[in-house]
Short mmCIF file of C-alpha atoms and ligand atoms in Angstrom, two decimals:
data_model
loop_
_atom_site.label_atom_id
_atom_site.label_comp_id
_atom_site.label_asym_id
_atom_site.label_seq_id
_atom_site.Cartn_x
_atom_site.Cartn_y
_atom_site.Cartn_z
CA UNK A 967 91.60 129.10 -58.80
CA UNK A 968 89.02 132.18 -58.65
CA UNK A 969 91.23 134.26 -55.89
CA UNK A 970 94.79 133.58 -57.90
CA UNK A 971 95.57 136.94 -60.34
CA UNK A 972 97.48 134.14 -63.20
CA UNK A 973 94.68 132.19 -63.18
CA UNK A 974 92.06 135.56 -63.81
CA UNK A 975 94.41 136.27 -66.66
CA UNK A 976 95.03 132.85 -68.23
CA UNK A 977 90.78 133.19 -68.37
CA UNK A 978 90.99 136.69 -69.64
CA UNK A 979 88.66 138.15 -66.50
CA UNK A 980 91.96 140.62 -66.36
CA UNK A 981 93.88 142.46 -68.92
CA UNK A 982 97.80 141.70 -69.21
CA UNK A 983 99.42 142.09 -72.67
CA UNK A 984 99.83 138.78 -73.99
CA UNK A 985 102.49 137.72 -75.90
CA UNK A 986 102.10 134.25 -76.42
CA UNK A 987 99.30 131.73 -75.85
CA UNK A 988 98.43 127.94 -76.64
CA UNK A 989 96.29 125.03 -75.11
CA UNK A 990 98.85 124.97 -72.49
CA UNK A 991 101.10 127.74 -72.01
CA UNK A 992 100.57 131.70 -71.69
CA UNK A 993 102.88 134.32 -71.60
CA UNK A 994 102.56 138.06 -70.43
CA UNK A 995 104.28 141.11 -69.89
CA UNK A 996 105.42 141.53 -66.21
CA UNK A 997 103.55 144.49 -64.39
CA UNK A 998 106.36 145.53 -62.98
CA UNK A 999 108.85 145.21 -65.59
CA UNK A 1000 113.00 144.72 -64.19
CA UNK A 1001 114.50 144.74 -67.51
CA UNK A 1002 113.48 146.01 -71.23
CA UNK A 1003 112.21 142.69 -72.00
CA UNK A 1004 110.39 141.14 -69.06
CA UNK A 1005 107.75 138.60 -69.66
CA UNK A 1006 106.07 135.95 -67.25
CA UNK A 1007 105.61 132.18 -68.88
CA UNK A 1008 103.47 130.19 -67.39
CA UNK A 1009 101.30 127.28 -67.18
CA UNK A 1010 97.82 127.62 -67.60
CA UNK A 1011 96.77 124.86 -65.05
CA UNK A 1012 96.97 126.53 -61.63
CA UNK A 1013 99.83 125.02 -59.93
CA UNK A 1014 101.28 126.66 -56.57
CA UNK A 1015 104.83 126.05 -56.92
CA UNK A 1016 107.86 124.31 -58.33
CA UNK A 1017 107.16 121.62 -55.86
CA UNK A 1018 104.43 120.49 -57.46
CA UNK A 1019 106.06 119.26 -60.56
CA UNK A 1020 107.01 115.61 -60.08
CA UNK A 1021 107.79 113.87 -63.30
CA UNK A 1022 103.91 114.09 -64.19
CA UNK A 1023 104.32 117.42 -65.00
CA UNK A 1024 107.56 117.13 -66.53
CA UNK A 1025 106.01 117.47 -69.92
CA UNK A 1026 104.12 120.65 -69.30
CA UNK A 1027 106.96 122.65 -67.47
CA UNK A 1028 109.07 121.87 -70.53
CA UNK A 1029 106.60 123.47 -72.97
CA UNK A 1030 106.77 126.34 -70.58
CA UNK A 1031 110.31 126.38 -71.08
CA UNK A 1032 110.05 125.68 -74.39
CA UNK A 1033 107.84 128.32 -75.40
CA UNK A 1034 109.91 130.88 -72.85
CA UNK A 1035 113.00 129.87 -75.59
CA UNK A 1036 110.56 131.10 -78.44
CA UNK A 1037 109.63 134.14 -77.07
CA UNK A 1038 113.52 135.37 -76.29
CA UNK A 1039 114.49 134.21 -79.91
CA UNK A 1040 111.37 136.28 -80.80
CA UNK A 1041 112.76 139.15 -79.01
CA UNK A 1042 116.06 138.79 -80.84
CA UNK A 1043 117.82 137.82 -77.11
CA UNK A 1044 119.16 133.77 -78.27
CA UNK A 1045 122.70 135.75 -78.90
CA UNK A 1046 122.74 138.28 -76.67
CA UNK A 1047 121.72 135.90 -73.50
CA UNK A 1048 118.37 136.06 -71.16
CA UNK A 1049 117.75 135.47 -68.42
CA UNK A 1050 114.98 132.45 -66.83
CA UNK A 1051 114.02 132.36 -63.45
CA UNK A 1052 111.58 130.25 -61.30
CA UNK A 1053 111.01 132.16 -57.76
CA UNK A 1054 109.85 128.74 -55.92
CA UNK A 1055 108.90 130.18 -52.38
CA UNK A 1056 108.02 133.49 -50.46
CA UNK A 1057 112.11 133.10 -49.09
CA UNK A 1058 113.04 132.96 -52.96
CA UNK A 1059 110.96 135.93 -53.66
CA UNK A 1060 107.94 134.07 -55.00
CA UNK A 1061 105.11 136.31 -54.29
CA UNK A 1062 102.49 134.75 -56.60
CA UNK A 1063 101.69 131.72 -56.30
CA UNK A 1064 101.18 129.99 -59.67
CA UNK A 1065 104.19 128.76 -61.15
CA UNK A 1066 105.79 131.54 -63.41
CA UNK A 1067 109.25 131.86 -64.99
CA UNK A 1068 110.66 135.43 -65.50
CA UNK A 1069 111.76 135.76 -69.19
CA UNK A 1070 114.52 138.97 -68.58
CA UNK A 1071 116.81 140.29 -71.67
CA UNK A 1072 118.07 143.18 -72.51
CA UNK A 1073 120.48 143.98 -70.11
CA UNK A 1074 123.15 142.42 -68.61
CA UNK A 1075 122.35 140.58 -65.36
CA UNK A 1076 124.77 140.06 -62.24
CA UNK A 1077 125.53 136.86 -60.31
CA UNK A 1078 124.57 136.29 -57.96
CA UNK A 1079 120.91 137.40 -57.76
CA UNK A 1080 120.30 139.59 -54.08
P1 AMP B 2410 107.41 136.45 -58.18
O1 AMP B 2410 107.77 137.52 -57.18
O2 AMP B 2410 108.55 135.62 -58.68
O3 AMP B 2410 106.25 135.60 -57.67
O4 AMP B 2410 106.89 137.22 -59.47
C1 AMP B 2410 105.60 137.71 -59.57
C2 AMP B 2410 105.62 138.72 -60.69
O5 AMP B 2410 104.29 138.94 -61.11
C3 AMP B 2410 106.19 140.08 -60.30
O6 AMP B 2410 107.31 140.38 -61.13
C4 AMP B 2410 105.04 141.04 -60.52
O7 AMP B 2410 105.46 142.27 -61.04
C5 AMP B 2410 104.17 140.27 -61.50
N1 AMP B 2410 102.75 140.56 -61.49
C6 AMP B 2410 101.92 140.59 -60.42
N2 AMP B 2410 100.67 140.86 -60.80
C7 AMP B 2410 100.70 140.98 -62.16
C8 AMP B 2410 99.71 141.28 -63.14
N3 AMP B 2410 98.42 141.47 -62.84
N4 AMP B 2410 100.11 141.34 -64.43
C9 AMP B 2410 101.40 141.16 -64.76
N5 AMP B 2410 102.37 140.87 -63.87
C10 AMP B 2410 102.03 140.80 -62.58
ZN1 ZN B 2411 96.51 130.23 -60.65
#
């Protein structure tokens, strides 16, 4: 999708430092970073929200999550605990809308989220 920001990253048109990339998955640091490590995983096919993944797409969302468990072993966080989150919704705090999990570590998180 030309107008969606993951989509002009996943095709390079804007920079974000990438951390992680394959045929199906990218991951970049968050602009807006909420704890020392904060990357965004996500698919490289432009899909809206979680409620597009029906069991099609079960395949790809776990390589997301897959690679997501990489990158926090990576960044030395499999111990110490990370955090993965899925915003699905504006009410959820999903204000981009091309599915993206939050990769957090490096701090200790409180439950639950506001
Ligand atoms: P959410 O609110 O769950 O949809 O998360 C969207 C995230 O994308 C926020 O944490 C933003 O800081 C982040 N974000 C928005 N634009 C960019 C960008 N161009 N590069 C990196 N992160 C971004
Ligand atoms: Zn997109």
């Amino acid at each position: 999708m030309s107008d969606c920001v993951f989509c002009r990253i996943v095709k390079k048109e804007i920079p974000a430092n990438v951390i992680y990339e394959d045929d199906e998955v990218v991951a970049f640091e968050d602009l807006n970073p909420q704890a020392p490590v904060h990357i965004l995983v996500i698919p490289r096919a432009h899909l809206a929200t979680l409620n597009e993944v029906g069991e099609d797409r079960a395949g790809l969302i776990g390589k997301v999550v897959s690679a997501a468990v990489g990158i926090a072993a990576d960044k030395g966080l499999a111990e110490s605990g990370y955090r993965l989150v899925a915003n699905c919704q504006a009410a959820a705090g999903q204000s981009v809308f091309h599915i993206h999990f939050h990769l957090m570590g490096g701090r200790n998180f409180t439950w639950p989220p506001g």
